[in-house]
Amino acid sequence: MQSKHPSTHGLLAEFDDQYSLVDAAHRAREAGYRKMDAFSPLPIEELHHALGLPTTKLPALVLAGAIIGGLSGFALQSWASMMAYPLNIGGKPLFSWPMFIPVTFECTILGPP
C-alpha cells in the first residue's frame, strides 16, 4: 500500500575520509536539507559549519568556570595557609605557592561549569 505523500524519512551514508563527509554535508545543505546530523570518531570543525548548526556559548561558560574554580581554590589555600591556620613548620614561608598547584589544578578541572 502506497502512501499519498511519499517522502524520505531518513538516509544513512558512510564516508572514507573527513573531506568527503564535509563536502556531502555542504551539498546536502545547498540542496535544501536542514534536519541533518553527522557522527565522526574525531571532531571535525568544518562539519559544524557545513551542517549549519548554531553556535553555542558553552566554551565561554566552561572557560569562566575553570577560571573561577582555579582562582577560588588558590584563594582558599592562600587564606587557610596565611590567615586562618598560619603554621610555621621547618622555617617554610606561609605563602608557599608550589604546594598549592595540585589542588588549584583540580579546582580548575572540577570548577563550576
CSV table of C-alpha atoms in Angstrom, one decimal:
chain,number,residue,atom,x,y,z
A,1,MET,CA,0.0,0.0,0.0
A,2,GLN,CA,1.5,3.3,-1.0
A,3,SER,CA,1.0,6.5,1.0
A,4,LYS,CA,-0.4,9.6,-0.6
A,5,HIS,CA,2.7,11.7,0.2
A,6,PRO,CA,5.8,9.6,-0.2
A,7,SER,CA,8.8,11.2,1.4
A,8,THR,CA,12.3,10.3,2.7
A,9,HIS,CA,12.3,10.0,6.4
A,10,GLY,CA,16.0,9.1,6.8
A,11,LEU,CA,19.2,8.4,4.9
A,12,LEU,CA,22.4,6.9,6.1
A,13,ALA,CA,25.8,7.2,4.4
A,14,GLU,CA,29.4,6.2,5.2
A,15,PHE,CA,32.4,8.2,4.0
A,16,ASP,CA,36.0,7.2,3.7
A,17,ASP,CA,37.5,10.4,5.0
A,18,GLN,CA,36.5,13.7,6.6
A,19,TYR,CA,36.7,15.7,3.4
A,20,SER,CA,34.1,13.6,1.7
A,21,LEU,CA,31.8,14.0,4.7
A,22,VAL,CA,32.1,17.7,4.8
A,23,ASP,CA,31.6,18.0,1.1
A,24,ALA,CA,28.5,15.9,1.3
A,25,ALA,CA,27.2,18.0,4.1
A,26,HIS,CA,27.8,21.2,2.1
A,27,ARG,CA,26.0,19.7,-0.9
A,28,ALA,CA,23.1,18.4,1.1
A,29,ARG,CA,22.7,21.9,2.8
A,30,GLU,CA,22.7,23.6,-0.6
A,31,ALA,CA,20.1,21.1,-1.8
A,32,GLY,CA,17.8,22.3,0.9
A,33,TYR,CA,18.1,19.7,3.6
A,34,ARG,CA,18.1,21.3,7.1
A,35,LYS,CA,17.5,18.5,9.6
A,36,MET,CA,20.8,16.7,9.4
A,37,ASP,CA,23.3,15.3,11.8
A,38,ALA,CA,26.7,13.7,11.3
A,39,PHE,CA,28.9,11.5,13.5
A,40,SER,CA,32.7,11.1,13.5
A,41,PRO,CA,35.2,9.4,15.7
A,42,LEU,CA,37.2,12.6,15.8
A,43,PRO,CA,35.9,16.2,15.9
A,44,ILE,CA,35.8,18.0,12.5
A,45,GLU,CA,35.5,21.8,12.9
A,46,GLU,CA,34.3,22.3,9.3
A,47,LEU,CA,31.5,19.8,9.7
A,48,HIS,CA,29.8,22.1,12.3
A,49,HIS,CA,29.7,24.9,9.8
A,50,ALA,CA,28.7,22.6,6.9
A,51,LEU,CA,25.7,21.3,8.8
A,52,GLY,CA,24.6,24.9,9.6
A,53,LEU,CA,24.4,24.3,13.3
A,54,PRO,CA,24.0,27.3,15.6
A,55,THR,CA,27.0,28.4,17.7
A,56,THR,CA,26.9,27.8,21.4
A,57,LYS,CA,28.1,29.8,24.4
A,58,LEU,CA,29.4,26.6,26.1
A,59,PRO,CA,33.1,27.2,25.5
A,60,ALA,CA,32.9,30.6,27.2
A,61,LEU,CA,31.0,29.2,30.1
A,62,VAL,CA,33.5,26.4,30.6
A,63,LEU,CA,36.4,28.9,30.5
A,64,ALA,CA,34.7,31.1,33.0
A,65,GLY,CA,34.0,28.1,35.3
A,66,ALA,CA,37.6,27.0,35.0
A,67,ILE,CA,39.0,30.4,35.9
A,68,ILE,CA,36.6,30.8,38.8
A,69,GLY,CA,37.3,27.3,40.1
A,70,GLY,CA,41.1,27.8,39.8
A,71,LEU,CA,41.1,31.2,41.5
A,72,SER,CA,38.8,30.1,44.2
A,73,GLY,CA,40.9,27.0,45.0
A,74,PHE,CA,44.1,29.1,45.1
A,75,ALA,CA,42.5,31.8,47.2
A,76,LEU,CA,41.1,29.3,49.7
A,77,GLN,CA,44.5,27.7,50.2
A,78,SER,CA,46.2,31.0,50.5
A,79,TRP,CA,43.7,32.2,53.1
A,80,ALA,CA,44.0,29.0,55.1
A,81,SER,CA,47.8,28.9,54.9
A,82,MET,CA,48.4,32.6,55.8
A,83,MET,CA,45.5,33.8,57.8
A,84,ALA,CA,43.3,31.0,59.3
A,85,TYR,CA,46.0,28.5,60.3
A,86,PRO,CA,49.4,30.1,60.0
A,87,LEU,CA,51.7,27.2,60.9
A,88,ASN,CA,55.5,27.8,60.6
A,89,ILE,CA,56.8,24.3,60.0
A,90,GLY,CA,60.5,23.9,59.3
A,91,GLY,CA,61.0,27.6,58.5
A,92,LYS,CA,59.0,27.4,55.3
A,93,PRO,CA,57.2,30.6,54.2
A,94,LEU,CA,53.4,30.8,55.0
A,95,PHE,CA,52.7,31.5,51.3
A,96,SER,CA,54.4,28.6,49.5
A,97,TRP,CA,52.6,28.5,46.2
A,98,PRO,CA,54.2,25.3,44.8
A,99,MET,CA,52.2,23.2,47.3
A,100,PHE,CA,49.0,24.9,46.0
A,101,ILE,CA,49.4,23.6,42.4
A,102,PRO,CA,47.7,20.2,42.7
A,103,VAL,CA,44.6,21.5,44.4
A,104,THR,CA,44.4,24.5,42.2
A,105,PHE,CA,44.6,22.2,39.1
A,106,GLU,CA,41.8,20.0,40.5
A,107,CYS,CA,39.6,23.0,41.3
A,108,THR,CA,40.2,24.3,37.7
A,109,ILE,CA,39.2,21.0,36.2
A,110,LEU,CA,36.2,20.4,38.5
A,111,GLY,CA,35.2,24.0,38.9
A,112,PRO,CA,31.6,25.2,38.5
A,113,PRO,CA,30.6,24.8,34.8
